[in-house]
Tab-separated table of C-alpha atoms and ligand atoms in Angstrom:
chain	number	residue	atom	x	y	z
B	1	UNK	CA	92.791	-44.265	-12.054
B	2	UNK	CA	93.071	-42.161	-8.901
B	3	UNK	CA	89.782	-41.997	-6.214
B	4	UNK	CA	88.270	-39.346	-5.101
B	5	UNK	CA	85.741	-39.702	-2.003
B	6	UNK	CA	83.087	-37.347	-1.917
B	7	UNK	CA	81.094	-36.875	1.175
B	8	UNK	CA	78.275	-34.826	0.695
B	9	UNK	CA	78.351	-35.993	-2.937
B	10	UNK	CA	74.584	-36.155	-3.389
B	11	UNK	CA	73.891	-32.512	-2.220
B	12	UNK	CA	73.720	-29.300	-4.379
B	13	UNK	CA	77.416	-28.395	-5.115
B	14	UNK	CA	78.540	-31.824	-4.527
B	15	UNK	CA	76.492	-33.509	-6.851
B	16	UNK	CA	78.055	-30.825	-9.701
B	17	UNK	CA	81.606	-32.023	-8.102
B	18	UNK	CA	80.947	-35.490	-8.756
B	19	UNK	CA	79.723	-34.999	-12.748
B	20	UNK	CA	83.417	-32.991	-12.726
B	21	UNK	CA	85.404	-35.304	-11.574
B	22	UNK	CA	83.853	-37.971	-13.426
B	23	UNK	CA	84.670	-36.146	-16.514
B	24	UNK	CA	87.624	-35.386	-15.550
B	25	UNK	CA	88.447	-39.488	-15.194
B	26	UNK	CA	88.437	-39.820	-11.125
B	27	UNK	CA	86.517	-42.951	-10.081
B	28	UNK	CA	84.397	-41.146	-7.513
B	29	UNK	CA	82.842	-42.711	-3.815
B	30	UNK	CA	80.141	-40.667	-2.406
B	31	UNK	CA	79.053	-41.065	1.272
B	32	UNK	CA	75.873	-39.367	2.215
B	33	UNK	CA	73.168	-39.891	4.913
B	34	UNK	CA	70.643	-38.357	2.189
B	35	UNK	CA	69.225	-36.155	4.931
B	36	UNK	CA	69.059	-32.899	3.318
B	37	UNK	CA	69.437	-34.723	-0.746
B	38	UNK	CA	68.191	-37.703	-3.007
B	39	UNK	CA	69.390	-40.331	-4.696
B	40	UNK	CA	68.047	-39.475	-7.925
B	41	UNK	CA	70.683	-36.813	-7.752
B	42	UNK	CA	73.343	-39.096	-8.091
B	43	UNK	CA	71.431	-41.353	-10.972
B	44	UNK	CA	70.960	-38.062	-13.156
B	45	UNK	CA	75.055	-37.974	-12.779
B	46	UNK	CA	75.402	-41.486	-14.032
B	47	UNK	CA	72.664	-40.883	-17.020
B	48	UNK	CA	74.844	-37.601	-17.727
B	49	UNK	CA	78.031	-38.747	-18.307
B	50	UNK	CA	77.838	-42.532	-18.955
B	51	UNK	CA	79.710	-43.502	-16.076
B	52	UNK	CA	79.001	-45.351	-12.610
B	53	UNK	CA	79.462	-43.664	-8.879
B	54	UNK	CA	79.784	-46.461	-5.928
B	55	UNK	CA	77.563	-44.910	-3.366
B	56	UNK	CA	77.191	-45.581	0.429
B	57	UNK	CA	74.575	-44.287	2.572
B	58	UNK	CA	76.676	-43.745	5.538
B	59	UNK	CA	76.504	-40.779	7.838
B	60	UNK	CA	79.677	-39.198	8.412
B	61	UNK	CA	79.523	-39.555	12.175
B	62	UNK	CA	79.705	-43.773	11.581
B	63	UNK	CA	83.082	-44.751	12.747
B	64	UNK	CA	82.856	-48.169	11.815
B	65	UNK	CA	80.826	-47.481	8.549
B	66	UNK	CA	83.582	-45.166	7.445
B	67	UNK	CA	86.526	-47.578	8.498
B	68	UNK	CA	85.016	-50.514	6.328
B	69	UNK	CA	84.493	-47.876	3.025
B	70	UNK	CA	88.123	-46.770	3.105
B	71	UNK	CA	89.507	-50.773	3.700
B	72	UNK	CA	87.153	-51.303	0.471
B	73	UNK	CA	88.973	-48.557	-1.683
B	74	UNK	CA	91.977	-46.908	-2.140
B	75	UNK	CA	91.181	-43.170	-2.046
B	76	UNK	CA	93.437	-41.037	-2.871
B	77	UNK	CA	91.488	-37.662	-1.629
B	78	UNK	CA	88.485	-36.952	0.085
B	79	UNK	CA	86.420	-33.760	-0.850
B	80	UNK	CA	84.493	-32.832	1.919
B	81	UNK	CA	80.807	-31.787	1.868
B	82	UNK	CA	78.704	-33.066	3.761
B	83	UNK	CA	77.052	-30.793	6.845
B	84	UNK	CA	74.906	-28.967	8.359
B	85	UNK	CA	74.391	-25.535	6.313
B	86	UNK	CA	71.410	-23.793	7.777
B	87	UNK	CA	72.413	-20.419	9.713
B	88	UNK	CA	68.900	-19.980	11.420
B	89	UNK	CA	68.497	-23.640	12.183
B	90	UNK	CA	72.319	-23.097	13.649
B	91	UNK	CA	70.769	-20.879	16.387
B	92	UNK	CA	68.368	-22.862	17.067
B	93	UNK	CA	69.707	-26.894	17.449
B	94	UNK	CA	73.485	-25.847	17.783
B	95	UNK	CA	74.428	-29.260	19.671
B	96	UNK	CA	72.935	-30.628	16.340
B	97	UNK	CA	75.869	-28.357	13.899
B	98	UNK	CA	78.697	-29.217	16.254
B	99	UNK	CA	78.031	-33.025	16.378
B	100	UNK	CA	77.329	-33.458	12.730
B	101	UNK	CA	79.713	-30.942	11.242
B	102	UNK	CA	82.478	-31.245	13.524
B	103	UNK	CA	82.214	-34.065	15.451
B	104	UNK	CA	81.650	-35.879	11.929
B	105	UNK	CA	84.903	-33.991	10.474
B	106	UNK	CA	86.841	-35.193	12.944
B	107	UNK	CA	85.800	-38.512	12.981
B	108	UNK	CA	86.458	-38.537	9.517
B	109	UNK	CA	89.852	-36.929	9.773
B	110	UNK	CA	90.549	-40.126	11.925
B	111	UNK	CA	89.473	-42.499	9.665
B	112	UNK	CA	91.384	-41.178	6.735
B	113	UNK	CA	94.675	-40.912	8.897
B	114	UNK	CA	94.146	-44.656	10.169
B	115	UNK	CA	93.523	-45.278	5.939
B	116	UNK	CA	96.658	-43.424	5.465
B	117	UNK	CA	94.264	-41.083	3.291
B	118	UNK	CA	96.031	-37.539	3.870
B	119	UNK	CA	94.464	-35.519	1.694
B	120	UNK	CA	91.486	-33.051	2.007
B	121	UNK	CA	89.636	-30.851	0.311
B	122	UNK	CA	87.396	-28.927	2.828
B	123	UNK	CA	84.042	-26.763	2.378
B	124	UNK	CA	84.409	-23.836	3.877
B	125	UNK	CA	82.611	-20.314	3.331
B	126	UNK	CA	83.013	-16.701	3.552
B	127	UNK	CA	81.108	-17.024	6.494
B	128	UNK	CA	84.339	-16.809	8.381
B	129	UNK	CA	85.019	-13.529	7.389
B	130	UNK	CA	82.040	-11.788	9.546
B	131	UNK	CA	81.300	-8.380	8.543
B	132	UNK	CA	84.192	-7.674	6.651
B	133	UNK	CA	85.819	-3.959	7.461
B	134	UNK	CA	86.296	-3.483	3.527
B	135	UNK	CA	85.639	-5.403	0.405
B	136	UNK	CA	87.126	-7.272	-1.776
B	137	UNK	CA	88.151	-9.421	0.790
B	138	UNK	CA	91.135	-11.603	0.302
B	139	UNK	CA	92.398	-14.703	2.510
B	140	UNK	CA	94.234	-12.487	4.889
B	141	UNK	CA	91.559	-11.074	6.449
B	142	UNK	CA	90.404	-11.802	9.958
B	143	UNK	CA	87.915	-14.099	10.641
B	144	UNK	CA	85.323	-14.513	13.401
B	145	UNK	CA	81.781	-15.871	13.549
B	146	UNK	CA	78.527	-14.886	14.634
B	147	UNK	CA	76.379	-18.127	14.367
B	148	UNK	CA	77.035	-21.729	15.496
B	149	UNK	CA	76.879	-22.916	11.340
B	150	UNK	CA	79.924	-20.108	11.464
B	151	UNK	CA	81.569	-21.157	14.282
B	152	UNK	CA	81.556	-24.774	12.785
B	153	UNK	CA	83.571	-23.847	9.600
B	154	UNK	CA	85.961	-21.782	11.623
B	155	UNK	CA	86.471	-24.360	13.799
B	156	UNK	CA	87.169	-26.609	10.875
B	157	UNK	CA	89.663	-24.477	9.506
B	158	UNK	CA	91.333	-24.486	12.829
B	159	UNK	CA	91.236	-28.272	13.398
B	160	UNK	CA	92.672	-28.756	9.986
B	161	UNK	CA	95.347	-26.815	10.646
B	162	UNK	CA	96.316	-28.164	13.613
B	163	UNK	CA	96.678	-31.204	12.015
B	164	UNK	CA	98.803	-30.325	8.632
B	165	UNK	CA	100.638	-28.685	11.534
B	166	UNK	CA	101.059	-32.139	13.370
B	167	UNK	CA	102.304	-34.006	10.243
B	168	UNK	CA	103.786	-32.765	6.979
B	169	UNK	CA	102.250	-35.970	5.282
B	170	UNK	CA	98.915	-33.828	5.469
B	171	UNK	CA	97.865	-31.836	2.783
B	172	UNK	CA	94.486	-29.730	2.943
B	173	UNK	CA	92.711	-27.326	0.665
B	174	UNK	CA	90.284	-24.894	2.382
B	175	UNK	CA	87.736	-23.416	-0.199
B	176	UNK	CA	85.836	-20.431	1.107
B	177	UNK	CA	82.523	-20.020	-1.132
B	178	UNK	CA	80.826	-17.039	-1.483
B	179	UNK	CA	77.235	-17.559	-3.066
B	180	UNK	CA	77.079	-20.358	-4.904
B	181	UNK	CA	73.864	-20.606	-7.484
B	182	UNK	CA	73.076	-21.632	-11.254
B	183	UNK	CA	73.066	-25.340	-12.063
B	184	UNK	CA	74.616	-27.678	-14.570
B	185	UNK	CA	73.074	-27.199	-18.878
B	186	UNK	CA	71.354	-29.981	-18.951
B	187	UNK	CA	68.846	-28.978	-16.071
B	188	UNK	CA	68.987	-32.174	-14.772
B	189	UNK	CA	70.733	-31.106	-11.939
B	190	UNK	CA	70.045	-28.196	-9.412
B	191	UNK	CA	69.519	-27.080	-5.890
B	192	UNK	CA	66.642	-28.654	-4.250
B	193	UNK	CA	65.827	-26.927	-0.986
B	194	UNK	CA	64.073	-28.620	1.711
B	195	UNK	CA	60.595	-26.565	2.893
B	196	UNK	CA	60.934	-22.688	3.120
B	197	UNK	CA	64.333	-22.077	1.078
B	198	UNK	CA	66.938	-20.049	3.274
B	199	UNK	CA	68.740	-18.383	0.435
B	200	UNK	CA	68.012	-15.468	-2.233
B	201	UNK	CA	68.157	-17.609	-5.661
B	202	UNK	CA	65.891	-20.343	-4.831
B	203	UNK	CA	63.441	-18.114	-2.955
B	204	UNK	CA	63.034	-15.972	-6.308
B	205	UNK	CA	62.574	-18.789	-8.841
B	206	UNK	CA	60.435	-20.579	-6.745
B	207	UNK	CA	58.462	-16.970	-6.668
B	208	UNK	CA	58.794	-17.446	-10.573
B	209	UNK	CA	57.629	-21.044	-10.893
B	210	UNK	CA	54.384	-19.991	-8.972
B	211	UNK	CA	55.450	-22.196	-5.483
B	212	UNK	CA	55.663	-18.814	-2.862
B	213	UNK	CA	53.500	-15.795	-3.442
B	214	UNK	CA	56.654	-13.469	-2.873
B	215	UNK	CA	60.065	-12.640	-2.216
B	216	UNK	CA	61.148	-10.776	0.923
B	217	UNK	CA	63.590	-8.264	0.534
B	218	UNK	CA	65.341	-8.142	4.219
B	219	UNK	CA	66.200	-4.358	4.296
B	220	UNK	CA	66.668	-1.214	1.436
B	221	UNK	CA	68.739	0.981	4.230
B	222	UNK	CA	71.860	-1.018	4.058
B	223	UNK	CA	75.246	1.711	2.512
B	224	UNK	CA	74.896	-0.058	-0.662
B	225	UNK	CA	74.040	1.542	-3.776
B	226	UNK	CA	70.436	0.940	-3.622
B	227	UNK	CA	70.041	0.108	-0.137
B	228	UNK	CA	69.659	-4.239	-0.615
B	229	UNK	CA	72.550	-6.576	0.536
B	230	UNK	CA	75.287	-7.222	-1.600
B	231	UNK	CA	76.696	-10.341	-2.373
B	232	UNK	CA	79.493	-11.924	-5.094
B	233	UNK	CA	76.990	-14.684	-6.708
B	234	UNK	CA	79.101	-17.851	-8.131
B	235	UNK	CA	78.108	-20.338	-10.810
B	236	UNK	CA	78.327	-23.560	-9.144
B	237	UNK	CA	79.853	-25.454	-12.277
B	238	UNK	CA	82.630	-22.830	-11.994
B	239	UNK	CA	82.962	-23.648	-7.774
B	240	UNK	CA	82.990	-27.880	-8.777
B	241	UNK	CA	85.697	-26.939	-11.408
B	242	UNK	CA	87.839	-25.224	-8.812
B	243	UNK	CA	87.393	-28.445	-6.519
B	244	UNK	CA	88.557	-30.707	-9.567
B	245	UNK	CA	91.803	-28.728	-9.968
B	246	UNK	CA	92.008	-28.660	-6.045
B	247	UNK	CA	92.167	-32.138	-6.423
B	248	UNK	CA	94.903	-32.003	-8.743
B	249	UNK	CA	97.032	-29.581	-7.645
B	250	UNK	CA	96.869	-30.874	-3.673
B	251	UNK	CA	100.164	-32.834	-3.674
B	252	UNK	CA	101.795	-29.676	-5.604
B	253	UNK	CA	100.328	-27.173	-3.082
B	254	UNK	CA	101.365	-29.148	-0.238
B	255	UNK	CA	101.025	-28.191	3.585
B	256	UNK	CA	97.368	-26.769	3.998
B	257	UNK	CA	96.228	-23.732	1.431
B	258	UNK	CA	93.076	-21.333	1.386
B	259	UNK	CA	91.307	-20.216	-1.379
B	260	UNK	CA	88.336	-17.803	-2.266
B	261	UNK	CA	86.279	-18.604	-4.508
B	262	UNK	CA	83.982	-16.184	-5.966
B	263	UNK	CA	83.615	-14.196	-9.287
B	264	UNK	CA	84.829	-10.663	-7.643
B	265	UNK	CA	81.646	-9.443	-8.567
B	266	UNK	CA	79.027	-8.152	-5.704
B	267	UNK	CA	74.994	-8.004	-7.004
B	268	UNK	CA	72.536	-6.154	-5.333
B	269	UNK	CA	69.462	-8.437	-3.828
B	270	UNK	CA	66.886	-5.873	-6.520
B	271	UNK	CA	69.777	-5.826	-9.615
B	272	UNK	CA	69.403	-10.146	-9.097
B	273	UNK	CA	65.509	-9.588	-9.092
B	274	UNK	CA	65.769	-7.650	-11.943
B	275	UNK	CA	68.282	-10.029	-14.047
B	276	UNK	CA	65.926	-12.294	-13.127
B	277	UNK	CA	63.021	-11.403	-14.902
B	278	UNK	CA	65.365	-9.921	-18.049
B	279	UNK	CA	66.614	-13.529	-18.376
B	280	UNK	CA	63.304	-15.200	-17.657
B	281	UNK	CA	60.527	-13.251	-18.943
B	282	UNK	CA	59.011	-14.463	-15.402
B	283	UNK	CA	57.516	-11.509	-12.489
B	284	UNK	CA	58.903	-11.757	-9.668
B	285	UNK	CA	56.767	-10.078	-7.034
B	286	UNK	CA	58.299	-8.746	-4.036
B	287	UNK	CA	58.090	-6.501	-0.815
B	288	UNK	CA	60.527	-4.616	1.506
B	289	UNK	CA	60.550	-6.367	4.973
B	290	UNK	CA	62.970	-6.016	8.071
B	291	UNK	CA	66.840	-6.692	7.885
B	292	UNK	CA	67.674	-10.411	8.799
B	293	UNK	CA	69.286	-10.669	11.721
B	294	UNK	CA	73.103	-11.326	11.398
B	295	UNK	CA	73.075	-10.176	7.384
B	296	UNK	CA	75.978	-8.340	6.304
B	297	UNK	CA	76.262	-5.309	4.091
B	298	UNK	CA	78.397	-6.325	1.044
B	299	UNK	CA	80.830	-9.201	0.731
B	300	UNK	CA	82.608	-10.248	-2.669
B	301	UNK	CA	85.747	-12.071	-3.174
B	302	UNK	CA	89.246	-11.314	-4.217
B	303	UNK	CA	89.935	-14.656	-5.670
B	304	UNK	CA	93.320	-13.816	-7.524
B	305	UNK	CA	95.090	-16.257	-5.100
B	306	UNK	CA	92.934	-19.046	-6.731
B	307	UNK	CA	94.013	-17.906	-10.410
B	308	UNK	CA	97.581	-17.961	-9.399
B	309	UNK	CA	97.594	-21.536	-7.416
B	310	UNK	CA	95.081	-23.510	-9.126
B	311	UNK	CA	95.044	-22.111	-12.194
B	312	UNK	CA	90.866	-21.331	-11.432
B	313	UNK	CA	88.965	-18.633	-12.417
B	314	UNK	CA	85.071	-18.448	-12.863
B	315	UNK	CA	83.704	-17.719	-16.112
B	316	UNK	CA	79.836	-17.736	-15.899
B	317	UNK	CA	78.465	-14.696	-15.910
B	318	UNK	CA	75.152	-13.474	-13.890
B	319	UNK	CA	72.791	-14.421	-16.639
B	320	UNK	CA	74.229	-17.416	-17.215
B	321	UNK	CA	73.185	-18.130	-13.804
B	322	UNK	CA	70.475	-17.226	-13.754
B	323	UNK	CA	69.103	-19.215	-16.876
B	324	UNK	CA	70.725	-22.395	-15.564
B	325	UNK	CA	68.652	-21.896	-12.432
B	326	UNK	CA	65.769	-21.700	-14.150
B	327	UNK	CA	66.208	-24.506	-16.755
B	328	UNK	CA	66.753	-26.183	-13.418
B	329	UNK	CA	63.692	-24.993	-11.824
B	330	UNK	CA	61.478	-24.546	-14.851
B	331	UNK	CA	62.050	-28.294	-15.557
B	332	UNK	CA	61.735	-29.433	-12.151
B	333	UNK	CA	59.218	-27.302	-10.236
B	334	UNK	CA	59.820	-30.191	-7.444
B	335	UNK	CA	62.867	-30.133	-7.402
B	336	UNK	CA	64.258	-34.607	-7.178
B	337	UNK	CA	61.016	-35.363	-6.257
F	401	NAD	P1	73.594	-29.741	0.600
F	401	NAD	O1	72.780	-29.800	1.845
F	401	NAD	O2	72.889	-29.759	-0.706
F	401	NAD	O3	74.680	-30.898	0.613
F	401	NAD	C1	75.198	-31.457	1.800
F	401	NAD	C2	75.062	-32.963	1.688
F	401	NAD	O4	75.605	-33.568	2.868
F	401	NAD	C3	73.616	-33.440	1.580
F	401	NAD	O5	73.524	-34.349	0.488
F	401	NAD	C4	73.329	-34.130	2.917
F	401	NAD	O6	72.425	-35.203	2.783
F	401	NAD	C5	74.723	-34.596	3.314
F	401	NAD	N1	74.927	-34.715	4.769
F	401	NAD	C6	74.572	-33.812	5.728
F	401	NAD	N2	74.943	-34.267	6.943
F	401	NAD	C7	75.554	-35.471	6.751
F	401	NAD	C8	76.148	-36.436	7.618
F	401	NAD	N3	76.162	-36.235	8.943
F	401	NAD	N4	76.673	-37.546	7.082
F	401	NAD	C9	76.633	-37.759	5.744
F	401	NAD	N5	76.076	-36.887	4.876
F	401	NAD	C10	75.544	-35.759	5.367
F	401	NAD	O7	74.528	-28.445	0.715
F	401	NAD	P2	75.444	-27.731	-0.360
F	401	NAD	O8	74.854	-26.411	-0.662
F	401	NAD	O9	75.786	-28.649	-1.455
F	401	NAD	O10	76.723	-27.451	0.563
F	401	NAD	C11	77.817	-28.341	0.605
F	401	NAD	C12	78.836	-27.809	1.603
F	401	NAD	O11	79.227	-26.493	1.219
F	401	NAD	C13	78.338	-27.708	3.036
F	401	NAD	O12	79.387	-28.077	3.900
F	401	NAD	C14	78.032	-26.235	3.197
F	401	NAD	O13	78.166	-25.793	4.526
F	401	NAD	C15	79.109	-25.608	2.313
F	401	NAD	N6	78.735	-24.281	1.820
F	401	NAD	C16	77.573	-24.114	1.127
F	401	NAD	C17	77.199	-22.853	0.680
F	401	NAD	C18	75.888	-22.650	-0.043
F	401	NAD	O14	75.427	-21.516	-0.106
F	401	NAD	N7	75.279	-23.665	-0.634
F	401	NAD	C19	78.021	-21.751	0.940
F	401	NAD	C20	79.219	-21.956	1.643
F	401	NAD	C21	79.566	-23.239	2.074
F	402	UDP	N1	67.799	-12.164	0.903
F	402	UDP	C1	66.554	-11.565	0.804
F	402	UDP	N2	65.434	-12.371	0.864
F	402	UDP	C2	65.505	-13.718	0.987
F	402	UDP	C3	66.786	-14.325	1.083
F	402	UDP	C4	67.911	-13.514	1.045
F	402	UDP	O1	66.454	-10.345	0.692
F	402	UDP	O2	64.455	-14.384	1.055
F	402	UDP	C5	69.017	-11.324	0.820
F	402	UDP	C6	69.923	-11.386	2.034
F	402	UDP	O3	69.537	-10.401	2.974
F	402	UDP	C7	71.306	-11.119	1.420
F	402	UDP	C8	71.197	-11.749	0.026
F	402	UDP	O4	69.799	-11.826	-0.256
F	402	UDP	O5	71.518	-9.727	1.264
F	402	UDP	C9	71.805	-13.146	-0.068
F	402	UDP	O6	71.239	-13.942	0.962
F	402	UDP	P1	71.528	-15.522	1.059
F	402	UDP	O7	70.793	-16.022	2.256
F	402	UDP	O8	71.253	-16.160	-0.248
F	402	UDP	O9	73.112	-15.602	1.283
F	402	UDP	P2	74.015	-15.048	2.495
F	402	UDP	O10	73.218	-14.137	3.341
F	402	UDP	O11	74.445	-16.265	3.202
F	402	UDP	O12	75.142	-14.344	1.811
């Protein structure tokens, strides 16, 4: 049975990669330093599908932590998660997002070549593509950065091609995600911010559940149809499904690929507010504030390249979603805790 490493593993998206691949029949390692995650995570995954996860509590950044974990099993491909992921915190402690995300990548990358691991699936996001001159946006567009937690993924990107460059034993998946929400049926499973959350879904059902007075809408003057941000909102079961067929298709795909992954569908920040309380029944109080610095327009995804290469497409719909996030939240108002 072929291994799959997942660092990361006990966070929000890779915690939903893990069930996947589990189901799928990959024996699955998870590092994580549990700094931004919880165990428990990773014990709802075993309870869900009847099946064990070795798991190491090893920051990526730990040379000789990492050496001994590959010498212990043969992995066959690592899936990539684990990081830094806060944009304003970015500005603030950038030393902190270049040592952990790509210091830690690249000590990583190291590891796995001395393993004779070659294969990578990396997390990156549509961060790279700025403020996009049209939409959809497909792979081919130009990238740049306008935040540190930006500059890290892009900087990724380029060190991993660099290397599939260096030696055609390499082969390397780069996922761009656009925004990935929902959680798995049960509702055992979910995003579980730390403090103030950064992003729109778990700001509004934490609204719902009664934890923050109200949302704050960061701008109605934006050229969109009703004046709030757009973005292309993904189920995260459908973005762990496009990681399990990454998996299987990396040897195929050879050399290093890049995929979008997104529904192709853009939401306004008020249409998810109003889904929301559709779905829910819930109110969802809210005012207009300032823009947020660095926010972008519109973005959604051309993902066709993903259909034709992996075979992936996303199926959930918006209000599927949105009533997996709040099974999720409904059931666990504190989140792992
Ligand atoms: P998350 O914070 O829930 O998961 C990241 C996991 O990595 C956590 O369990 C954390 O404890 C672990 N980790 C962090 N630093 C580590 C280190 N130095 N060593 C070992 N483990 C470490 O985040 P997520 O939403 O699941 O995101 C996963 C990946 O996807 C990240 O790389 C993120 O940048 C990327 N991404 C996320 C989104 C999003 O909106 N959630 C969008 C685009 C890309
Ligand atoms: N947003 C908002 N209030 C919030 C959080 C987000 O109005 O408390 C808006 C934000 O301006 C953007 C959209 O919701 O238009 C999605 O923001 P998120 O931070 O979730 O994702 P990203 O900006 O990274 O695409």
């Amino acid at each position: 049975m072929s291994t799959v490493l997942v660092t990361g593993g006990a966070g929000f998206i890779g915690s939903h990669t893990t069930l996947l691949l589990l189901e799928a029949g990959f024996e699955v390692v998870v590092v994580d330093n549990l700094s931004n995650s919880s165990i428990e995570s990773l014990h709802r995954v075993e309870a869900l599908t009847g099946k064990s996860i070795t798991f190491y509590q090893t920051d990526i950044r730990d040379k000789a932590g990492l050496t001994e974990i590959f010498a212990k099993h043969k992995v066959d491909s690592v899936i990539h998660f684990a990081g830094l992921k806060a944009v304003g915190e970015s500005n603030e402690i950038p030393l902190e997002y270049y040592d952990q995300n790509i210091y830690g990548t690249v000590n990583l990358l190291k590891v796995m070549e001395s393993a004779g691991c070659y294969r990578m699936v990396f997390s990156s996001s549509a961060t790279v593509y700025g403020d996009p001159a049209s939409v959809p946006i497909t792979e081919d567009f130009p990238t740049s950065a306008t935040n540190p937690y930006g500059r890290t993924k892009l900087f990724i990107e380029e060190i991993m091609k660099d290397l599939s460059a260096s030696n055609d034993r390499w082969n390397m998946v780069l996922l761009r995600y656009f925004n990935p929400i929902g959680a798995h049926k049960s509702g055992q499973i979910g995003e579980d911010p730390q403090g103030i959350p950064n992003n729109l879904m778990p700001f509004i059902s934490q609204v719902a559940v009664g934890k923050r007075e109200k949302l704050s809408i960061f701008g109605n003057d934006y050229p969109t149809p009703d004046g709030t941000g757009v973005r292309d909102y993904i189920h995260v079961v459908d973005l762990s499904d496009a990681h399990v067929k990454a998996v299987q298709k990396i040897g195929a795909l050879g050399g290093i690929s890049t995929f979008n992954l997104g529904t192709g569908n853009g939401y306004s920040v008020l249409q998810m507010v109003e889904t929301f309380i559709k779905e829910t029944g819930k109110s969802v109080p809210y005012e207009i504030v300032e823009r947020r610095p660095g926010d972008i327009a519109e973005c959604w995804a051309d993902a066709s390249l993903a259909k034709d290469k992996l075979g992936w497409t996303a199926v959930h719909g918006l209000s599927e979603m949105i009533e997996d996030t709040w099974r999720w939240q409904s059931q666990n108002p504190d989140g792992f805790k």
